[in-house]
Short mmCIF file of C-alpha atoms and ligand atoms in Angstrom, two decimals:
data_model
loop_
_atom_site.label_atom_id
_atom_site.label_comp_id
_atom_site.label_asym_id
_atom_site.label_seq_id
_atom_site.Cartn_x
_atom_site.Cartn_y
_atom_site.Cartn_z
CA UNK U 1 -35.27 55.80 21.19
CA UNK U 2 -32.01 54.78 19.62
CA UNK U 3 -29.66 56.97 21.49
CA UNK U 4 -27.90 55.75 24.27
CA UNK U 5 -28.91 56.61 27.93
CA UNK U 6 -27.79 60.22 29.10
CA UNK U 7 -24.75 60.17 31.37
CA UNK U 8 -23.73 63.75 31.29
CA UNK U 9 -21.00 64.46 33.18
CA UNK U 10 -19.32 60.79 33.05
CA UNK U 11 -15.35 61.22 33.14
CA UNK U 12 -14.49 57.25 33.92
CA UNK U 13 -15.60 55.42 31.12
CA UNK U 14 -18.21 52.90 32.50
CA UNK U 15 -19.18 50.87 29.02
CA UNK U 16 -21.99 48.65 31.40
CA UNK U 17 -23.93 51.74 31.93
CA UNK U 18 -24.58 52.13 28.02
CA UNK U 19 -26.87 49.14 28.05
CA UNK U 20 -30.51 50.03 27.35
CA UNK U 21 -33.59 47.55 26.15
CA UNK U 22 -36.01 48.88 23.70
CA UNK U 23 -39.53 47.07 23.76
CA UNK U 24 -40.77 46.34 20.30
CA UNK U 25 -42.69 43.77 18.75
CA UNK U 26 -42.44 40.86 16.26
CA UNK U 27 -44.23 38.84 14.01
CA UNK U 28 -43.33 34.94 14.03
CA UNK U 29 -43.13 33.39 10.54
CA UNK U 30 -41.69 30.31 8.94
CA UNK U 31 -38.48 30.95 6.89
CA UNK U 32 -40.65 30.52 3.72
CA UNK U 33 -43.10 33.37 4.56
CA UNK U 34 -40.21 36.20 5.03
CA UNK U 35 -39.95 37.14 1.15
CA UNK U 36 -43.76 37.79 1.15
CA UNK U 37 -44.03 39.23 4.71
CA UNK U 38 -41.51 41.55 3.72
CA UNK U 39 -43.26 42.42 0.60
CA UNK U 40 -46.97 42.93 2.11
CA UNK U 41 -45.61 44.28 5.56
CA UNK U 42 -42.89 46.62 4.47
CA UNK U 43 -44.42 49.54 6.11
CA UNK U 44 -44.08 47.91 9.56
CA UNK U 45 -40.63 46.30 9.27
CA UNK U 46 -38.20 47.37 11.55
CA UNK U 47 -35.42 49.56 9.63
CA UNK U 48 -32.80 50.95 11.96
CA UNK U 49 -29.21 51.08 10.46
CA UNK U 50 -26.80 48.47 11.86
CA UNK U 51 -29.46 46.39 13.29
CA UNK U 52 -31.12 43.31 11.79
CA UNK U 53 -34.69 43.09 11.54
CA UNK U 54 -34.74 38.80 11.01
CA UNK U 55 -33.91 36.56 13.81
CA UNK U 56 -33.83 32.82 14.09
CA UNK U 57 -35.91 31.74 17.00
CA UNK U 58 -35.64 28.02 16.73
CA UNK U 59 -37.01 26.80 13.79
CA UNK U 60 -39.04 30.28 13.43
CA UNK U 61 -37.85 33.56 12.34
CA UNK U 62 -38.84 36.89 13.94
CA UNK U 63 -39.21 39.76 11.93
CA UNK U 64 -38.94 43.02 14.14
CA UNK U 65 -41.40 45.51 13.76
CA UNK U 66 -41.13 49.18 13.52
CA UNK U 67 -41.23 51.06 16.91
CA UNK U 68 -45.08 51.97 17.90
CA UNK U 69 -46.57 48.27 16.97
CA UNK U 70 -47.77 47.38 20.02
CA UNK U 71 -48.28 43.24 20.54
CA UNK U 72 -51.37 43.85 22.20
CA UNK U 73 -53.15 46.58 20.06
CA UNK U 74 -53.20 45.70 16.46
CA UNK U 75 -54.77 48.78 15.73
CA UNK U 76 -51.00 50.12 15.54
CA UNK U 77 -50.37 48.26 12.63
CA UNK U 78 -51.05 49.28 8.90
CA UNK U 79 -53.85 47.71 7.07
CA UNK U 80 -51.94 45.74 4.75
CA UNK U 81 -49.94 44.29 7.72
CA UNK U 82 -53.12 43.59 9.82
CA UNK U 83 -54.76 41.88 6.44
CA UNK U 84 -51.82 39.83 5.90
CA UNK U 85 -51.03 38.69 9.40
CA UNK U 86 -55.01 37.46 9.80
CA UNK U 87 -54.80 35.67 6.24
CA UNK U 88 -51.82 33.83 7.33
CA UNK U 89 -52.59 33.49 10.97
CA UNK U 90 -49.35 35.18 11.89
CA UNK U 91 -49.01 35.95 15.80
CA UNK U 92 -47.32 39.15 16.96
CA UNK U 93 -45.40 38.85 20.05
CA UNK U 94 -43.49 41.45 22.44
CA UNK U 95 -39.49 41.25 21.91
CA UNK U 96 -37.15 42.86 23.74
CA UNK U 97 -34.15 44.69 21.76
CA UNK U 98 -30.65 44.56 23.70
CA UNK U 99 -28.82 47.54 23.00
CA UNK U 100 -25.20 48.26 24.58
CA UNK U 101 -21.79 49.99 24.27
CA UNK U 102 -20.84 48.22 21.06
CA UNK U 103 -23.81 49.15 19.25
CA UNK U 104 -23.58 52.93 19.74
CA UNK U 105 -21.57 55.13 17.55
CA UNK U 106 -18.62 57.79 18.48
CA UNK U 107 -20.92 60.80 18.34
CA UNK U 108 -23.84 59.23 19.96
CA UNK U 109 -21.62 57.96 22.94
CA UNK U 110 -19.75 61.50 23.21
CA UNK U 111 -22.83 63.20 23.33
CA UNK U 112 -24.47 61.08 25.78
CA UNK U 113 -21.34 61.67 28.38
CA UNK U 114 -20.72 65.54 27.43
CA UNK U 115 -22.35 68.13 29.74
CA UNK U 116 -25.37 69.19 27.88
CA UNK U 117 -24.26 72.87 27.07
CA UNK U 118 -20.87 71.70 24.82
CA UNK U 119 -23.14 71.25 22.19
CA UNK U 120 -20.49 70.26 19.75
CA UNK U 121 -19.14 66.40 19.84
CA UNK U 122 -15.43 66.74 19.36
CA UNK U 123 -15.70 63.13 17.72
CA UNK U 124 -13.31 64.24 14.99
CA UNK U 125 -9.41 63.55 14.45
CA UNK U 126 -6.42 63.35 11.99
CA UNK U 127 -5.17 59.65 11.40
CA UNK U 128 -1.33 59.73 11.20
CA UNK U 129 -0.67 56.01 11.02
CA UNK U 130 -2.08 54.23 13.92
CA UNK U 131 -2.18 57.66 16.07
CA UNK U 132 -5.39 59.69 16.48
CA UNK U 133 -4.60 63.07 16.80
CA UNK U 134 -7.44 65.40 18.32
CA UNK U 135 -6.74 69.18 18.93
CA UNK U 136 -9.58 69.46 21.91
CA UNK U 137 -10.64 73.15 22.62
CA UNK U 138 -10.53 74.03 26.22
CA UNK U 139 -13.82 73.47 27.75
CA UNK U 140 -13.46 69.80 26.64
CA UNK U 141 -10.37 69.18 28.48
CA UNK U 142 -12.04 67.48 31.75
CA UNK U 143 -13.12 65.19 29.43
CA UNK U 144 -9.99 64.39 27.37
CA UNK U 145 -9.02 61.24 28.40
CA UNK U 146 -13.23 59.75 28.24
CA UNK U 147 -13.13 61.27 24.76
CA UNK U 148 -9.61 59.41 23.98
CA UNK U 149 -10.91 56.05 25.20
CA UNK U 150 -14.26 56.27 23.04
CA UNK U 151 -12.35 57.20 20.10
CA UNK U 152 -9.71 54.16 20.89
CA UNK U 153 -12.64 51.72 21.44
CA UNK U 154 -14.61 52.51 18.27
CA UNK U 155 -12.25 52.90 15.56
CA UNK U 156 -10.13 49.56 14.74
CA UNK U 157 -7.10 51.38 13.09
CA UNK U 158 -6.52 53.69 16.17
CA UNK U 159 -4.22 52.22 18.86
CA UNK U 160 -3.04 55.62 20.63
CA UNK U 161 -5.14 58.53 20.78
CA UNK U 162 -3.10 62.19 21.68
CA UNK U 163 -4.20 65.40 21.98
CA UNK U 164 -2.28 68.12 20.36
CA UNK U 165 -0.90 70.83 23.11
CA UNK U 166 -0.34 74.62 22.54
CA UNK U 167 3.30 73.93 22.72
CA UNK U 168 4.50 73.78 19.20
CA UNK U 169 8.24 73.11 18.57
CA UNK U 170 8.84 76.88 16.66
CA UNK U 171 11.71 75.34 14.51
CA UNK U 172 10.94 71.86 13.45
CA UNK U 173 7.10 72.39 13.27
CA UNK U 174 6.65 69.13 15.57
CA UNK U 175 3.86 69.43 18.29
CA UNK U 176 3.98 68.42 21.72
CA UNK U 177 1.20 65.88 22.49
CA UNK U 178 -0.47 64.33 25.51
CA UNK U 179 -1.15 60.56 25.19
CA UNK U 180 -5.32 60.22 26.36
CA UNK U 181 -5.70 56.73 25.42
CA UNK U 182 -3.53 53.85 24.49
CA UNK U 183 0.19 53.19 24.67
CA UNK U 184 2.70 56.28 24.03
CA UNK U 185 4.06 54.58 20.89
CA UNK U 186 4.80 57.30 18.53
CA UNK U 187 6.58 55.29 15.46
CA UNK U 188 4.03 55.43 12.68
CA UNK U 189 3.58 53.89 9.34
CA UNK U 190 1.74 56.15 7.18
CA UNK U 191 0.87 55.71 3.64
CA UNK U 192 0.56 58.72 1.37
CA UNK U 193 0.83 58.83 -2.48
CA UNK U 194 1.69 55.31 -3.14
CA UNK U 195 4.67 55.54 -0.94
CA UNK U 196 5.13 54.10 2.61
CA UNK U 197 6.43 56.56 5.41
CA UNK U 198 7.96 55.61 8.49
CA UNK U 199 8.40 58.52 11.51
CA UNK U 200 8.38 59.35 15.14
CA UNK U 201 5.29 61.22 15.27
CA UNK U 202 6.42 63.24 18.36
CA UNK U 203 9.47 64.44 17.14
CA UNK U 204 8.71 65.32 13.07
CA UNK U 205 6.30 67.22 11.24
CA UNK U 206 3.51 65.74 9.44
CA UNK U 207 0.07 66.65 8.38
CA UNK U 208 -2.00 64.09 6.90
CA UNK U 209 -4.40 66.99 5.48
CA UNK U 210 -1.41 67.75 3.13
CA UNK U 211 -1.53 64.90 0.64
CA UNK U 212 -3.70 66.45 -1.80
CA UNK U 213 -1.33 69.34 -2.10
CA UNK U 214 1.64 67.20 -1.81
CA UNK U 215 0.16 65.36 -5.13
CA UNK U 216 -0.65 68.70 -6.61
CA UNK U 217 3.10 69.78 -6.68
CA UNK U 218 4.40 66.31 -7.55
CA UNK U 219 2.63 66.42 -10.68
CA UNK U 220 4.49 69.87 -11.83
CA UNK U 221 7.88 68.22 -11.28
CA UNK U 222 9.35 66.86 -14.69
CA UNK U 223 10.58 63.60 -14.76
CA UNK U 224 14.30 63.40 -14.98
CA UNK U 225 14.60 67.10 -14.13
CA UNK U 226 15.67 68.13 -10.34
CA UNK U 227 13.94 69.51 -7.94
CA UNK U 228 15.54 71.01 -4.50
CA UNK U 229 13.35 70.39 -1.54
CA UNK U 230 14.58 72.77 1.14
CA UNK U 231 12.41 72.18 4.02
CA UNK U 232 11.50 68.66 3.35
CA UNK U 233 10.60 67.05 6.45
CA UNK U 234 10.19 63.12 6.08
CA UNK U 235 9.87 63.29 2.39
CA UNK U 236 6.23 63.40 1.30
CA UNK U 237 7.48 65.38 -1.84
CA UNK U 238 10.42 64.04 -2.41
CA UNK U 239 9.85 60.26 -2.06
CA UNK U 240 6.69 60.17 -4.39
CA UNK U 241 8.30 62.36 -6.55
CA UNK U 242 11.40 60.05 -6.86
CA UNK U 243 9.02 57.25 -7.76
CA UNK U 244 8.09 59.50 -10.80
CA UNK U 245 11.87 59.46 -11.79
CA UNK U 246 12.50 63.19 -10.45
CA UNK U 247 15.70 64.01 -9.35
CA UNK U 248 15.13 65.57 -5.34
CA UNK U 249 17.69 66.91 -3.45
CA UNK U 250 15.63 66.66 -0.14
CA UNK U 251 16.81 68.18 3.13
CA UNK U 252 15.73 68.96 6.66
CA UNK U 253 17.46 70.45 9.73
CA UNK U 254 15.85 68.27 12.26
CA UNK U 255 17.99 65.30 12.43
CA UNK U 256 14.89 62.96 13.49
CA UNK U 257 13.65 64.21 9.91
CA UNK U 258 16.56 63.94 8.42
CA UNK U 259 16.85 60.14 9.50
CA UNK U 260 13.35 59.25 8.50
CA UNK U 261 13.90 61.04 5.28
CA UNK U 262 17.01 58.77 4.88
CA UNK U 263 14.72 55.59 6.04
CA UNK U 264 12.05 56.28 3.54
CA UNK U 265 14.36 56.97 0.59
CA UNK U 266 15.61 53.35 1.21
CA UNK U 267 12.46 51.78 1.98
CA UNK U 268 10.71 53.25 -1.19
CA UNK U 269 13.46 52.11 -3.44
CA UNK U 270 14.07 55.95 -4.79
CA UNK U 271 17.60 55.86 -3.79
CA UNK U 272 19.00 56.20 -7.24
CA UNK U 273 16.85 59.60 -7.76
CA UNK U 274 16.52 61.29 -4.39
CA UNK U 275 19.31 62.49 -1.92
CA UNK U 276 18.89 63.42 1.57
CA UNK U 277 20.57 65.99 3.42
CA UNK U 278 20.73 67.60 6.92
CA UNK U 279 21.65 71.04 6.77
CA UNK U 280 20.25 74.07 7.37
CA UNK U 281 18.33 75.59 4.61
CA UNK U 282 20.17 78.79 3.72
CA UNK U 283 23.22 76.36 3.43
CA UNK U 284 21.34 73.76 1.33
CA UNK U 285 20.48 76.60 -0.89
CA UNK U 286 24.02 77.94 -1.59
CA UNK U 287 25.10 74.30 -1.72
CA UNK U 288 22.44 73.15 -4.24
CA UNK U 289 24.04 74.16 -7.88
CA UNK U 290 27.29 71.57 -6.40
CA UNK U 291 24.88 68.62 -5.10
CA UNK U 292 23.09 68.95 -8.29
CA UNK U 293 26.60 68.78 -10.30
CA UNK U 294 27.28 65.95 -8.21
CA UNK U 295 24.48 64.08 -8.95
CA UNK U 296 25.45 64.57 -12.52
CA UNK U 297 28.52 62.59 -11.93
CA UNK U 298 26.51 59.76 -10.55
CA UNK U 299 23.55 59.29 -12.78
CA UNK U 300 23.78 55.64 -14.08
CA UNK U 301 20.15 54.58 -12.73
CA UNK U 302 19.21 50.88 -12.10
CA UNK U 303 15.63 49.68 -12.67
CA UNK U 304 13.94 47.04 -12.96
CA UNK U 305 13.48 43.93 -10.73
CA UNK U 306 15.39 40.75 -10.36
CA UNK U 307 16.04 38.90 -13.39
CA UNK U 308 14.96 41.80 -15.60
CA UNK U 309 17.09 44.12 -14.05
CA UNK U 310 19.11 46.51 -16.26
CA UNK U 311 21.08 49.90 -16.27
CA UNK U 312 20.04 52.62 -18.00
CA UNK U 313 21.83 55.81 -17.89
CA UNK U 314 20.12 58.98 -17.76
CA UNK U 315 21.15 62.27 -18.23
CA UNK U 316 20.68 64.45 -15.36
CA UNK U 317 20.26 68.46 -16.21
CA UNK U 318 22.47 71.37 -15.60
CA UNK U 319 19.86 73.37 -13.86
CA UNK U 320 17.31 72.90 -11.19
CA UNK U 321 14.00 73.45 -12.30
CA UNK U 322 12.18 74.03 -8.80
CA UNK U 323 12.95 75.06 -5.05
CA UNK U 324 10.38 73.65 -2.90
CA UNK U 325 10.02 75.47 0.38
CA UNK U 326 7.37 74.36 2.56
CA UNK U 327 8.08 76.72 5.76
CA UNK U 328 5.14 78.87 5.93
CA UNK U 329 6.25 80.80 8.98
CA UNK U 330 9.61 81.77 7.69
CA UNK U 331 10.63 80.29 4.29
CA UNK U 332 10.24 84.11 3.09
CA UNK U 333 13.64 84.81 5.26
CA UNK U 334 15.81 82.59 3.17
CA UNK U 335 14.98 84.10 -0.12
CA UNK U 336 18.26 86.20 0.18
CA UNK U 337 20.30 82.66 -0.01
CA UNK U 338 19.52 82.65 -3.66
CA UNK U 339 22.50 84.91 -4.37
CA UNK U 340 24.34 82.26 -6.11
CA UNK U 341 26.69 82.20 -8.72
CA UNK U 342 25.82 80.91 -11.86
CA UNK U 343 28.54 78.05 -13.18
C1 SAM Z 1 6.20 72.60 7.72
S1 SAM Z 1 7.06 71.52 7.70
C2 SAM Z 1 7.29 70.68 5.97
C3 SAM Z 1 7.89 69.31 5.82
C4 SAM Z 1 7.54 68.83 4.44
N1 SAM Z 1 7.88 69.38 3.59
C5 SAM Z 1 5.86 68.33 4.50
O1 SAM Z 1 5.01 68.69 3.66
O2 SAM Z 1 5.44 67.65 5.62
C6 SAM Z 1 8.84 72.05 7.73
C7 SAM Z 1 10.29 71.31 7.73
O3 SAM Z 1 11.41 72.61 7.77
C8 SAM Z 1 12.11 72.01 8.63
N2 SAM Z 1 12.91 73.02 9.10
C9 SAM Z 1 12.65 74.17 9.78
N3 SAM Z 1 13.94 74.70 9.97
C10 SAM Z 1 14.65 74.61 8.82
C11 SAM Z 1 15.86 75.20 8.71
N4 SAM Z 1 16.20 75.92 9.05
N5 SAM Z 1 16.44 74.41 7.88
C12 SAM Z 1 16.07 73.15 7.14
N6 SAM Z 1 14.80 72.80 7.29
C13 SAM Z 1 14.02 73.31 8.39
C14 SAM Z 1 11.62 71.53 9.64
O4 SAM Z 1 12.21 70.45 10.57
C15 SAM Z 1 10.16 70.58 9.07
O5 SAM Z 1 10.32 69.71 8.88
#
């Protein structure tokens, strides 16, 4: 009863077809009878998530009753309710509950639209800023636009819905994507580990599911130690680590990642601790001892805000304590680059 009309195979969203009338019964009571009615007749009161059971009607209130109660057959009520309404001369009357597109949830709507043989409902997505990112399997592709539109309608924070295409840029790990609903606006603002990241999701790598892994590694880094993040992306390790006063040399070969990395370092005010580089990972690894040495020459860090601003001199260690290499497919190929001279 509380599912939308069956509209299997719909490809162009017509929201008006989701209207449904449900015949119920209601008890007409005065305002001060409500608490007693609810206590004595609770077995018969209407309880459906996201729907109110008490409605104002002029000076009266209507208390909706559970489906199955018929206004012209009071034997459908439980005995306590029957006794209560007869003692208080309460009238039971028909009530038409009108439901529409706004009431149904994403999964309800998608299961009413998609053909019955598609038994899984693809309502799940990863959120990156305002972008809902789907990875639809082939059998759902004929319905991709309507799926995107329903997700857009039903999720307040979503402004654009994209589907990941099979093509993945093998070097920079960013996905090719197709817009299913909303504007083709890919510049996002994403919060993670108490930092804000700005980037163009169509040009750089970002995976919102890595937040816990990012946090786990960041905790391993020592305050005032040096970390080299060889494949830093837009900075999800480097920037929060900088907030913990870990020195980070952060590198990415993708020019778009590098630009966002530098912007994120600046925006999150961690420039005293984090430096961005735009080198090939191998070159970066080879140059890293020299880059760390350069960092040591400028280790005067300004901390505090406004009037309480003060300079602290922080000693930069002479060695690098961690190298982070988050490039699962080929990081191993860079291990040879660690043949570096100890200075
Ligand atoms: C899997 S992503 C990880 C990004 C980031 N660490 C994160 O967790 O979101 C790998 C990154 O390595 C960068 N990359 C790929 N090849 C590279 C190379 N040869 N040198 C440096 N960076 C490279 C890509 O641009 C991408 O940003």
